[in-house]
PDB file of C-alpha atoms in Angstrom:
ATOM      1  CA  MET A   1      78.295 135.355  19.650  1.00  0.00           C
ATOM      2  CA  ASN A   2      79.226 132.561  22.028  1.00  0.00           C
ATOM      3  CA  GLN A   3      80.156 129.179  20.628  1.00  0.00           C
ATOM      4  CA  ILE A   4      77.581 126.415  21.073  1.00  0.00           C
ATOM      5  CA  THR A   5      78.626 123.802  23.601  1.00  0.00           C
ATOM      6  CA  SER A   6      76.853 121.355  25.931  1.00  0.00           C
ATOM      7  CA  LYS A   7      76.042 121.159  29.625  1.00  0.00           C
ATOM      8  CA  ILE A   8      74.703 118.553  32.024  1.00  0.00           C
ATOM      9  CA  ALA A   9      71.135 119.663  32.659  1.00  0.00           C
ATOM     10  CA  GLY A  10      69.951 116.766  34.813  1.00  0.00           C
ATOM     11  CA  THR A  11      71.018 113.510  36.448  1.00  0.00           C
ATOM     12  CA  GLY A  12      69.338 110.316  37.622  1.00  0.00           C
ATOM     13  CA  SER A  13      70.163 106.824  38.820  1.00  0.00           C
ATOM     14  CA  ALA A  14      68.501 103.504  39.582  1.00  0.00           C
ATOM     15  CA  LEU A  15      69.714 100.475  41.528  1.00  0.00           C
ATOM     16  CA  PRO A  16      68.215  97.053  42.185  1.00  0.00           C
ATOM     17  CA  LYS A  17      66.780  96.584  45.663  1.00  0.00           C
ATOM     18  CA  THR A  18      68.534  93.264  46.296  1.00  0.00           C
ATOM     19  CA  ILE A  19      71.781  93.662  48.250  1.00  0.00           C
ATOM     20  CA  LEU A  20      74.491  90.986  48.214  1.00  0.00           C
ATOM     21  CA  THR A  21      76.951  91.440  51.070  1.00  0.00           C
ATOM     22  CA  ASN A  22      80.479  90.101  51.371  1.00  0.00           C
ATOM     23  CA  LYS A  23      79.283  87.858  54.192  1.00  0.00           C
ATOM     24  CA  GLU A  24      76.735  86.292  51.867  1.00  0.00           C
ATOM     25  CA  LEU A  25      79.430  85.806  49.227  1.00  0.00           C
ATOM     26  CA  GLU A  26      81.405  83.765  51.750  1.00  0.00           C
ATOM     27  CA  THR A  27      78.745  81.071  51.359  1.00  0.00           C
ATOM     28  CA  LEU A  28      79.077  81.036  47.558  1.00  0.00           C
ATOM     29  CA  VAL A  29      82.817  81.144  46.931  1.00  0.00           C
ATOM     30  CA  ASP A  30      86.135  80.722  48.769  1.00  0.00           C
ATOM     31  CA  THR A  31      86.583  84.270  50.051  1.00  0.00           C
ATOM     32  CA  SER A  32      86.015  86.426  53.119  1.00  0.00           C
ATOM     33  CA  ASP A  33      84.574  89.826  53.943  1.00  0.00           C
ATOM     34  CA  ALA A  34      87.939  91.010  55.288  1.00  0.00           C
ATOM     35  CA  TRP A  35      89.817  89.862  52.166  1.00  0.00           C
ATOM     36  CA  ILE A  36      87.360  91.557  49.778  1.00  0.00           C
ATOM     37  CA  GLN A  37      87.394  94.835  51.692  1.00  0.00           C
ATOM     38  CA  GLU A  38      91.187  94.858  51.958  1.00  0.00           C
ATOM     39  CA  ARG A  39      91.740  94.138  48.258  1.00  0.00           C
ATOM     40  CA  THR A  40      88.871  96.133  46.734  1.00  0.00           C
ATOM     41  CA  GLY A  41      87.129  98.383  49.257  1.00  0.00           C
ATOM     42  CA  ILE A  42      83.788  96.746  48.434  1.00  0.00           C
ATOM     43  CA  LYS A  43      81.382  95.800  51.243  1.00  0.00           C
ATOM     44  CA  GLU A  44      78.248  94.987  49.240  1.00  0.00           C
ATOM     45  CA  ARG A  45      76.726  95.309  45.784  1.00  0.00           C
ATOM     46  CA  ARG A  46      73.248  95.447  44.201  1.00  0.00           C
ATOM     47  CA  ILE A  47      72.076  92.451  42.179  1.00  0.00           C
ATOM     48  CA  ALA A  48      69.224  92.542  39.657  1.00  0.00           C
ATOM     49  CA  LYS A  49      66.589  89.848  40.062  1.00  0.00           C
ATOM     50  CA  ASN A  50      65.852  87.528  37.147  1.00  0.00           C
ATOM     51  CA  GLN A  51      63.015  89.737  35.917  1.00  0.00           C
ATOM     52  CA  GLU A  52      65.051  92.963  36.188  1.00  0.00           C
ATOM     53  CA  ASN A  53      66.632  93.824  32.851  1.00  0.00           C
ATOM     54  CA  THR A  54      69.256  96.345  31.805  1.00  0.00           C
ATOM     55  CA  SER A  55      66.494  98.311  30.088  1.00  0.00           C
ATOM     56  CA  ASP A  56      64.392  98.427  33.281  1.00  0.00           C
ATOM     57  CA  LEU A  57      67.244 100.045  35.200  1.00  0.00           C
ATOM     58  CA  ALA A  58      67.963 102.387  32.283  1.00  0.00           C
ATOM     59  CA  ILE A  59      64.331 103.504  32.059  1.00  0.00           C
ATOM     60  CA  ALA A  60      64.129 104.249  35.786  1.00  0.00           C
ATOM     61  CA  ALA A  61      67.368 106.283  35.724  1.00  0.00           C
ATOM     62  CA  ALA A  62      66.253 108.126  32.582  1.00  0.00           C
ATOM     63  CA  GLN A  63      62.919 109.138  34.098  1.00  0.00           C
ATOM     64  CA  LYS A  64      64.700 110.687  37.078  1.00  0.00           C
ATOM     65  CA  ALA A  65      67.197 112.526  34.860  1.00  0.00           C
ATOM     66  CA  LEU A  66      64.401 113.987  32.727  1.00  0.00           C
ATOM     67  CA  LYS A  67      62.532 115.167  35.820  1.00  0.00           C
ATOM     68  CA  ASN A  68      65.726 116.660  37.241  1.00  0.00           C
ATOM     69  CA  ALA A  69      66.327 118.515  33.958  1.00  0.00           C
ATOM     70  CA  ASN A  70      62.710 119.698  33.864  1.00  0.00           C
ATOM     71  CA  LEU A  71      62.265 118.255  30.378  1.00  0.00           C
ATOM     72  CA  SER A  72      59.730 115.928  28.795  1.00  0.00           C
ATOM     73  CA  ALA A  73      60.590 112.839  26.784  1.00  0.00           C
ATOM     74  CA  ASN A  74      59.453 114.648  23.636  1.00  0.00           C
ATOM     75  CA  ASP A  75      62.270 117.167  24.115  1.00  0.00           C
ATOM     76  CA  ILE A  76      64.919 114.460  23.615  1.00  0.00           C
ATOM     77  CA  ASP A  77      66.626 114.266  20.211  1.00  0.00           C
ATOM     78  CA  PHE A  78      68.873 111.245  20.881  1.00  0.00           C
ATOM     79  CA  ILE A  79      69.014 108.414  23.406  1.00  0.00           C
ATOM     80  CA  ILE A  80      72.414 106.766  23.810  1.00  0.00           C
ATOM     81  CA  VAL A  81      72.790 103.774  26.126  1.00  0.00           C
ATOM     82  CA  ALA A  82      76.290 102.686  27.134  1.00  0.00           C
ATOM     83  CA  THR A  83      76.256  99.016  28.066  1.00  0.00           C
ATOM     84  CA  PHE A  84      77.994  95.698  27.462  1.00  0.00           C
ATOM     85  CA  THR A  85      75.062  93.794  29.010  1.00  0.00           C
ATOM     86  CA  PRO A  86      72.047  94.671  26.824  1.00  0.00           C
ATOM     87  CA  ASP A  87      68.737  92.851  27.089  1.00  0.00           C
ATOM     88  CA  SER A  88      69.275  91.672  23.525  1.00  0.00           C
ATOM     89  CA  ILE A  89      71.500  92.341  20.548  1.00  0.00           C
ATOM     90  CA  MET A  90      68.441  93.538  18.644  1.00  0.00           C
ATOM     91  CA  PRO A  91      66.463  95.616  19.465  1.00  0.00           C
ATOM     92  CA  ASN A  92      69.006  97.820  21.156  1.00  0.00           C
ATOM     93  CA  THR A  93      68.437  98.952  24.733  1.00  0.00           C
ATOM     94  CA  ALA A  94      68.038 102.604  23.738  1.00  0.00           C
ATOM     95  CA  CYS A  95      64.984 101.732  21.607  1.00  0.00           C
ATOM     96  CA  LEU A  96      63.429  99.930  24.582  1.00  0.00           C
ATOM     97  CA  VAL A  97      64.004 103.041  26.675  1.00  0.00           C
ATOM     98  CA  GLN A  98      62.460 105.204  23.958  1.00  0.00           C
ATOM     99  CA  ALA A  99      59.323 103.056  23.825  1.00  0.00           C
ATOM    100  CA  ALA A 100      58.873 103.163  27.592  1.00  0.00           C
ATOM    101  CA  LEU A 101      59.387 106.924  27.797  1.00  0.00           C
ATOM    102  CA  HIS A 102      57.386 107.708  24.620  1.00  0.00           C
ATOM    103  CA  ALA A 103      60.346 109.759  23.409  1.00  0.00           C
ATOM    104  CA  ASP A 104      58.924 109.733  19.900  1.00  0.00           C
ATOM    105  CA  HIS A 105      61.429 112.149  18.328  1.00  0.00           C
ATOM    106  CA  ALA A 106      64.595 110.486  19.616  1.00  0.00           C
ATOM    107  CA  VAL A 107      67.186 108.652  17.531  1.00  0.00           C
ATOM    108  CA  CYS A 108      68.318 105.645  19.561  1.00  0.00           C
ATOM    109  CA  PHE A 109      71.440 103.506  19.695  1.00  0.00           C
ATOM    110  CA  ASP A 110      73.665 101.581  22.109  1.00  0.00           C
ATOM    111  CA  LEU A 111      77.387 102.042  22.576  1.00  0.00           C
ATOM    112  CA  ASN A 112      79.778  99.453  24.004  1.00  0.00           C
ATOM    113  CA  ALA A 113      83.111 100.542  25.439  1.00  0.00           C
ATOM    114  CA  ALA A 114      82.788  98.535  28.676  1.00  0.00           C
ATOM    115  CA  CYS A 115      83.610 100.637  31.756  1.00  0.00           C
ATOM    116  CA  SER A 116      84.591 103.612  29.564  1.00  0.00           C
ATOM    117  CA  GLY A 117      81.200 103.506  27.843  1.00  0.00           C
ATOM    118  CA  PHE A 118      79.615 106.439  29.635  1.00  0.00           C
ATOM    119  CA  LEU A 119      82.547 108.728  28.786  1.00  0.00           C
ATOM    120  CA  PHE A 120      82.456 107.648  25.127  1.00  0.00           C
ATOM    121  CA  ALA A 121      78.680 108.210  24.995  1.00  0.00           C
ATOM    122  CA  LEU A 122      79.087 111.614  26.638  1.00  0.00           C
ATOM    123  CA  GLN A 123      81.690 112.643  24.062  1.00  0.00           C
ATOM    124  CA  THR A 124      79.461 111.413  21.227  1.00  0.00           C
ATOM    125  CA  ALA A 125      76.484 113.379  22.547  1.00  0.00           C
ATOM    126  CA  HIS A 126      78.649 116.474  23.043  1.00  0.00           C
ATOM    127  CA  ALA A 127      79.738 116.273  19.397  1.00  0.00           C
ATOM    128  CA  TYR A 128      76.111 116.019  18.209  1.00  0.00           C
ATOM    129  CA  ILE A 129      75.117 119.105  20.190  1.00  0.00           C
ATOM    130  CA  CYS A 130      78.157 121.177  19.180  1.00  0.00           C
ATOM    131  CA  SER A 131      77.501 120.337  15.522  1.00  0.00           C
ATOM    132  CA  GLY A 132      73.935 121.643  15.776  1.00  0.00           C
ATOM    133  CA  LEU A 133      72.292 118.244  15.228  1.00  0.00           C
ATOM    134  CA  ALA A 134      70.664 118.098  18.663  1.00  0.00           C
ATOM    135  CA  ARG A 135      69.557 120.227  21.587  1.00  0.00           C
ATOM    136  CA  HIS A 136      68.870 117.616  24.276  1.00  0.00           C
ATOM    137  CA  ILE A 137      70.362 114.124  24.513  1.00  0.00           C
ATOM    138  CA  LEU A 138      69.659 111.425  27.081  1.00  0.00           C
ATOM    139  CA  ILE A 139      72.796 109.428  27.964  1.00  0.00           C
ATOM    140  CA  ILE A 140      72.489 106.308  30.097  1.00  0.00           C
ATOM    141  CA  GLY A 141      75.037 103.899  31.478  1.00  0.00           C
ATOM    142  CA  SER A 142      73.209 100.720  32.451  1.00  0.00           C
ATOM    143  CA  GLU A 143      74.543  97.284  33.336  1.00  0.00           C
ATOM    144  CA  ASN A 144      73.261  93.897  34.461  1.00  0.00           C
ATOM    145  CA  ILE A 145      76.686  92.374  35.042  1.00  0.00           C
ATOM    146  CA  SER A 146      75.606  89.776  37.592  1.00  0.00           C
ATOM    147  CA  LYS A 147      74.122  87.686  34.783  1.00  0.00           C
ATOM    148  CA  THR A 148      77.573  87.444  33.118  1.00  0.00           C
ATOM    149  CA  LEU A 149      79.465  86.262  36.205  1.00  0.00           C
ATOM    150  CA  ASN A 150      80.785  82.851  37.146  1.00  0.00           C
ATOM    151  CA  TRP A 151      79.836  82.711  40.810  1.00  0.00           C
ATOM    152  CA  ASN A 152      82.579  80.144  41.404  1.00  0.00           C
ATOM    153  CA  ASP A 153      85.283  82.546  40.215  1.00  0.00           C
ATOM    154  CA  ARG A 154      86.306  84.727  43.138  1.00  0.00           C
ATOM    155  CA  LYS A 155      88.524  86.866  40.901  1.00  0.00           C
ATOM    156  CA  THR A 156      85.454  88.373  39.246  1.00  0.00           C
ATOM    157  CA  CYS A 157      82.239  87.656  41.145  1.00  0.00           C
ATOM    158  CA  ILE A 158      83.251  89.719  44.188  1.00  0.00           C
ATOM    159  CA  LEU A 159      83.854  92.860  42.132  1.00  0.00           C
ATOM    160  CA  PHE A 160      80.737  93.680  40.150  1.00  0.00           C
ATOM    161  CA  GLY A 161      77.240  94.962  40.726  1.00  0.00           C
ATOM    162  CA  ASP A 162      74.212  96.086  38.721  1.00  0.00           C
ATOM    163  CA  GLY A 163      72.763  99.566  38.250  1.00  0.00           C
ATOM    164  CA  ALA A 164      72.121 102.505  35.944  1.00  0.00           C
ATOM    165  CA  GLY A 165      72.969 106.194  35.851  1.00  0.00           C
ATOM    166  CA  ALA A 166      71.739 108.831  33.410  1.00  0.00           C
ATOM    167  CA  VAL A 167      72.356 112.432  32.440  1.00  0.00           C
ATOM    168  CA  VAL A 168      70.556 114.837  30.145  1.00  0.00           C
ATOM    169  CA  LEU A 169      73.028 116.768  28.022  1.00  0.00           C
ATOM    170  CA  SER A 170      71.626 120.050  26.712  1.00  0.00           C
ATOM    171  CA  ILE A 171      72.762 122.881  24.501  1.00  0.00           C
ATOM    172  CA  SER A 172      74.637 125.720  26.211  1.00  0.00           C
ATOM    173  CA  ASP A 173      76.083 129.010  24.994  1.00  0.00           C
ATOM    174  CA  SER A 174      78.217 129.595  28.086  1.00  0.00           C
ATOM    175  CA  SER A 175      81.518 127.978  29.027  1.00  0.00           C
ATOM    176  CA  LYS A 176      80.717 128.772  32.676  1.00  0.00           C
ATOM    177  CA  HIS A 177      78.461 125.699  32.797  1.00  0.00           C
ATOM    178  CA  ALA A 178      79.676 123.324  30.136  1.00  0.00           C
ATOM    179  CA  LEU A 179      81.653 120.309  29.035  1.00  0.00           C
ATOM    180  CA  LEU A 180      85.013 121.863  28.229  1.00  0.00           C
ATOM    181  CA  ASP A 181      87.259 119.120  26.831  1.00  0.00           C
ATOM    182  CA  PHE A 182      87.775 115.371  26.381  1.00  0.00           C
ATOM    183  CA  GLU A 183      90.727 112.996  26.229  1.00  0.00           C
ATOM    184  CA  THR A 184      89.884 109.473  25.032  1.00  0.00           C
ATOM    185  CA  GLY A 185      91.672 106.493  23.559  1.00  0.00           C
ATOM    186  CA  SER A 186      91.795 102.746  22.922  1.00  0.00           C
ATOM    187  CA  ASP A 187      94.347  99.951  22.679  1.00  0.00           C
ATOM    188  CA  GLY A 188      92.925  96.909  20.911  1.00  0.00           C
ATOM    189  CA  THR A 189      96.238  95.039  21.145  1.00  0.00           C
ATOM    190  CA  ARG A 190      95.426  94.414  24.817  1.00  0.00           C
ATOM    191  CA  SER A 191      91.877  93.224  24.273  1.00  0.00           C
ATOM    192  CA  ASN A 192      92.526  89.910  26.052  1.00  0.00           C
ATOM    193  CA  VAL A 193      92.854  91.574  29.458  1.00  0.00           C
ATOM    194  CA  LEU A 194      89.092  91.854  30.012  1.00  0.00           C
ATOM    195  CA  THR A 195      86.702  89.757  27.944  1.00  0.00           C
ATOM    196  CA  LEU A 196      83.154  88.481  27.566  1.00  0.00           C
ATOM    197  CA  SER A 197      83.284  86.225  24.535  1.00  0.00           C
ATOM    198  CA  GLY A 198      79.683  85.342  23.793  1.00  0.00           C
ATOM    199  CA  PHE A 199      76.291  86.878  24.307  1.00  0.00           C
ATOM    200  CA  GLN A 200      74.617  85.098  27.272  1.00  0.00           C
ATOM    201  CA  LYS A 201      76.860  82.076  26.571  1.00  0.00           C
ATOM    202  CA  SER A 202      80.051  82.792  28.479  1.00  0.00           C
ATOM    203  CA  PHE A 203      81.376  84.383  31.638  1.00  0.00           C
ATOM    204  CA  LEU A 204      83.226  87.641  32.114  1.00  0.00           C
ATOM    205  CA  GLN A 205      86.960  87.020  32.495  1.00  0.00           C
ATOM    206  CA  MET A 206      89.575  89.464  33.736  1.00  0.00           C
ATOM    207  CA  ASP A 207      93.294  89.688  34.390  1.00  0.00           C
ATOM    208  CA  GLY A 208      92.957  91.820  37.505  1.00  0.00           C
ATOM    209  CA  GLN A 209      96.636  92.660  37.902  1.00  0.00           C
ATOM    210  CA  GLU A 210      96.949  93.875  34.320  1.00  0.00           C
ATOM    211  CA  VAL A 211      93.802  95.998  34.613  1.00  0.00           C
ATOM    212  CA  PHE A 212      95.130  97.511  37.846  1.00  0.00           C
ATOM    213  CA  LYS A 213      98.521  98.368  36.339  1.00  0.00           C
ATOM    214  CA  PHE A 214      96.855  99.835  33.253  1.00  0.00           C
ATOM    215  CA  ALA A 215      94.457 101.997  35.279  1.00  0.00           C
ATOM    216  CA  VAL A 216      96.974 103.466  37.722  1.00  0.00           C
ATOM    217  CA  ARG A 217      99.249 104.418  34.817  1.00  0.00           C
ATOM    218  CA  LYS A 218      96.740 105.605  32.221  1.00  0.00           C
ATOM    219  CA  VAL A 219      94.292 107.564  34.382  1.00  0.00           C
ATOM    220  CA  PRO A 220      96.856 110.035  35.821  1.00  0.00           C
ATOM    221  CA  GLU A 221      98.346 110.356  32.335  1.00  0.00           C
ATOM    222  CA  ILE A 222      95.098 111.422  30.675  1.00  0.00           C
ATOM    223  CA  ILE A 223      94.146 113.682  33.595  1.00  0.00           C
ATOM    224  CA  LEU A 224      97.455 115.528  33.264  1.00  0.00           C
ATOM    225  CA  THR A 225      96.987 115.785  29.491  1.00  0.00           C
ATOM    226  CA  LEU A 226      93.536 117.297  30.011  1.00  0.00           C
ATOM    227  CA  THR A 227      94.566 119.754  32.713  1.00  0.00           C
ATOM    228  CA  GLN A 228      97.720 120.914  30.941  1.00  0.00           C
ATOM    229  CA  ARG A 229      95.880 121.461  27.665  1.00  0.00           C
ATOM    230  CA  ASN A 230      93.392 123.679  29.499  1.00  0.00           C
ATOM    231  CA  HIS A 231      96.070 125.554  31.464  1.00  0.00           C
ATOM    232  CA  LEU A 232      95.009 124.097  34.799  1.00  0.00           C
ATOM    233  CA  CYS A 233      96.905 122.446  37.635  1.00  0.00           C
ATOM    234  CA  PRO A 234      95.491 119.178  39.042  1.00  0.00           C
ATOM    235  CA  GLU A 235      95.002 120.968  42.380  1.00  0.00           C
ATOM    236  CA  GLU A 236      92.590 123.398  40.718  1.00  0.00           C
ATOM    237  CA  ILE A 237      90.127 120.596  39.975  1.00  0.00           C
ATOM    238  CA  ASP A 238      87.480 120.405  42.714  1.00  0.00           C
ATOM    239  CA  TRP A 239      86.295 116.836  42.127  1.00  0.00           C
ATOM    240  CA  TYR A 240      87.584 113.755  40.317  1.00  0.00           C
ATOM    241  CA  PHE A 241      84.763 111.324  39.520  1.00  0.00           C
ATOM    242  CA  LEU A 242      86.599 108.144  38.548  1.00  0.00           C
ATOM    243  CA  HIS A 243      85.141 104.860  37.388  1.00  0.00           C
ATOM    244  CA  GLN A 244      84.465 102.865  40.550  1.00  0.00           C
ATOM    245  CA  ALA A 245      86.505  99.707  40.011  1.00  0.00           C
ATOM    246  CA  ASN A 246      88.760  99.308  43.045  1.00  0.00           C
ATOM    247  CA  ALA A 247      89.529 101.487  46.058  1.00  0.00           C
ATOM    248  CA  ARG A 248      93.234 100.847  45.618  1.00  0.00           C
ATOM    249  CA  ILE A 249      93.071 102.335  42.114  1.00  0.00           C
ATOM    250  CA  LEU A 250      91.507 105.533  43.493  1.00  0.00           C
ATOM    251  CA  THR A 251      94.186 105.739  46.184  1.00  0.00           C
ATOM    252  CA  SER A 252      96.992 105.117  43.703  1.00  0.00           C
ATOM    253  CA  VAL A 253      95.732 107.730  41.234  1.00  0.00           C
ATOM    254  CA  ALA A 254      95.402 110.333  43.992  1.00  0.00           C
ATOM    255  CA  LYS A 255      98.932 109.560  45.183  1.00  0.00           C
ATOM    256  CA  ARG A 256     100.431 109.774  41.684  1.00  0.00           C
ATOM    257  CA  LEU A 257      98.803 113.167  41.190  1.00  0.00           C
ATOM    258  CA  SER A 258      99.859 114.310  44.701  1.00  0.00           C
ATOM    259  CA  LEU A 259      96.239 115.102  45.536  1.00  0.00           C
ATOM    260  CA  PRO A 260      94.170 114.469  48.697  1.00  0.00           C
ATOM    261  CA  LEU A 261      91.928 111.413  48.460  1.00  0.00           C
ATOM    262  CA  ASP A 262      88.894 113.475  49.498  1.00  0.00           C
ATOM    263  CA  LYS A 263      88.871 115.003  45.991  1.00  0.00           C
ATOM    264  CA  PHE A 264      87.964 111.509  44.703  1.00  0.00           C
ATOM    265  CA  PRO A 265      84.362 110.677  45.660  1.00  0.00           C
ATOM    266  CA  SER A 266      83.512 107.003  46.004  1.00  0.00           C
ATOM    267  CA  ASN A 267      80.435 104.808  46.469  1.00  0.00           C
ATOM    268  CA  LEU A 268      82.338 101.632  45.631  1.00  0.00           C
ATOM    269  CA  SER A 269      81.791 100.111  49.070  1.00  0.00           C
ATOM    270  CA  SER A 270      78.018 100.039  48.516  1.00  0.00           C
ATOM    271  CA  TYR A 271      77.701  99.166  44.817  1.00  0.00           C
ATOM    272  CA  GLY A 272      80.909  97.527  43.599  1.00  0.00           C
ATOM    273  CA  ASN A 273      81.956  97.977  39.973  1.00  0.00           C
ATOM    274  CA  THR A 274      78.891  98.835  37.883  1.00  0.00           C
ATOM    275  CA  SER A 275      80.916  99.438  34.695  1.00  0.00           C
ATOM    276  CA  ALA A 276      79.364 102.108  32.428  1.00  0.00           C
ATOM    277  CA  ALA A 277      76.892 103.014  35.183  1.00  0.00           C
ATOM    278  CA  SER A 278      79.424 103.841  37.891  1.00  0.00           C
ATOM    279  CA  ILE A 279      80.314 107.437  36.983  1.00  0.00           C
ATOM    280  CA  PRO A 280      76.749 108.680  36.326  1.00  0.00           C
ATOM    281  CA  ILE A 281      75.471 106.978  39.516  1.00  0.00           C
ATOM    282  CA  LEU A 282      78.152 108.713  41.560  1.00  0.00           C
ATOM    283  CA  LEU A 283      77.562 112.021  39.789  1.00  0.00           C
ATOM    284  CA  ASP A 284      73.833 111.799  40.507  1.00  0.00           C
ATOM    285  CA  GLU A 285      74.452 111.121  44.198  1.00  0.00           C
ATOM    286  CA  TYR A 286      76.681 114.169  44.547  1.00  0.00           C
ATOM    287  CA  HIS A 287      74.343 116.341  42.488  1.00  0.00           C
ATOM    288  CA  ASN A 288      71.347 115.360  44.614  1.00  0.00           C
ATOM    289  CA  SER A 289      73.270 116.010  47.831  1.00  0.00           C
ATOM    290  CA  HIS A 290      74.112 119.538  46.574  1.00  0.00           C
ATOM    291  CA  LYS A 291      77.856 118.951  46.825  1.00  0.00           C
ATOM    292  CA  LEU A 292      78.432 120.176  43.271  1.00  0.00           C
ATOM    293  CA  LEU A 293      78.560 123.964  43.208  1.00  0.00           C
ATOM    294  CA  PRO A 294      78.336 126.355  40.239  1.00  0.00           C
ATOM    295  CA  GLY A 295      81.726 127.094  38.746  1.00  0.00           C
ATOM    296  CA  GLN A 296      83.470 124.075  40.215  1.00  0.00           C
ATOM    297  CA  LYS A 297      85.854 122.224  37.916  1.00  0.00           C
ATOM    298  CA  ILE A 298      85.191 118.491  37.652  1.00  0.00           C
ATOM    299  CA  ILE A 299      86.979 115.695  35.833  1.00  0.00           C
ATOM    300  CA  LEU A 300      85.220 112.449  34.959  1.00  0.00           C
ATOM    301  CA  SER A 301      87.530 109.552  34.084  1.00  0.00           C
ATOM    302  CA  GLY A 302      86.770 105.994  33.011  1.00  0.00           C
ATOM    303  CA  PHE A 303      88.815 102.986  31.953  1.00  0.00           C
ATOM    304  CA  GLY A 304      87.898  99.479  30.897  1.00  0.00           C
ATOM    305  CA  GLY A 305      87.903  96.591  28.484  1.00  0.00           C
ATOM    306  CA  GLY A 306      89.053  97.108  24.946  1.00  0.00           C
ATOM    307  CA  LEU A 307      91.273  98.466  26.386  1.00  0.00           C
ATOM    308  CA  THR A 308      89.569 101.856  26.495  1.00  0.00           C
ATOM    309  CA  TRP A 309      89.919 105.059  28.482  1.00  0.00           C
ATOM    310  CA  GLY A 310      88.453 108.544  28.637  1.00  0.00           C
ATOM    311  CA  SER A 311      88.309 111.758  30.648  1.00  0.00           C
ATOM    312  CA  CYS A 312      86.083 114.824  30.488  1.00  0.00           C
ATOM    313  CA  LEU A 313      86.673 118.270  31.978  1.00  0.00           C
ATOM    314  CA  ILE A 314      83.510 120.048  33.148  1.00  0.00           C
ATOM    315  CA  SER A 315      82.719 123.481  34.509  1.00  0.00           C
ATOM    316  CA  TRP A 316      79.674 122.804  36.674  1.00  0.00           C
TER     317      TRP A 316
END
């Protein structure tokens, strides 16, 4: 009898309609389109309007993921929302999603691990399914970061955007289409590198150089740990879906692993850093464009405030 594991059964994403370009940012803060593109690779980002909440984006992404998985809301056992920008501290965002979807049987909670949040939520859901406590789990990364930004601080306001991505994780009895392994971790001694001190009372603050140095060191390290443990070479991985924080980070990670950059998909130029939403948004885009083929090996990898990090090895 095959061991119970989990698989990604469906994906979805949702983005605000409002686009904020680098040229428009030039009128808000002392920066330029050329400088932003050179330093980050970002050309524009999506910004939620005042009436657009984190839960609204999460609901829209969830509906698409359910449809893609050919499941109804009543099939869902858990809803986990990864976010550091919830509508409110209480109720949690997952409960708001449940109410909108009428997912009456779902247990709902939020998870905050900043930009690593989706990977942590994915690992949590995987553990629930492997333990036999669930068959279908809705995982959503959703962020409304624009409402936490100081639009006079060019170190942060140029980087971030809003959006949501979702996956349905379902039970699987085959390792041919499954989540195979995780590598995650945290370092609370470096919590001052990326902070948001108060709920709707302070601005996001970041030491960009420290985050960059952390990411280009830690991400290749955990990827190598994951591949070696599963008797794979980095070249055998078909796609690396990294958290979309900075184009230079993607380039540096590819170089450190001696891999071609075209193994590292990116939508950073269009959306900026959407934190916990970035990986599932990118995954949904590639899934919908039929670029992900059965049997391909994929690694998802996120890193963020906490400090936190995580990677997942998938057989698609």
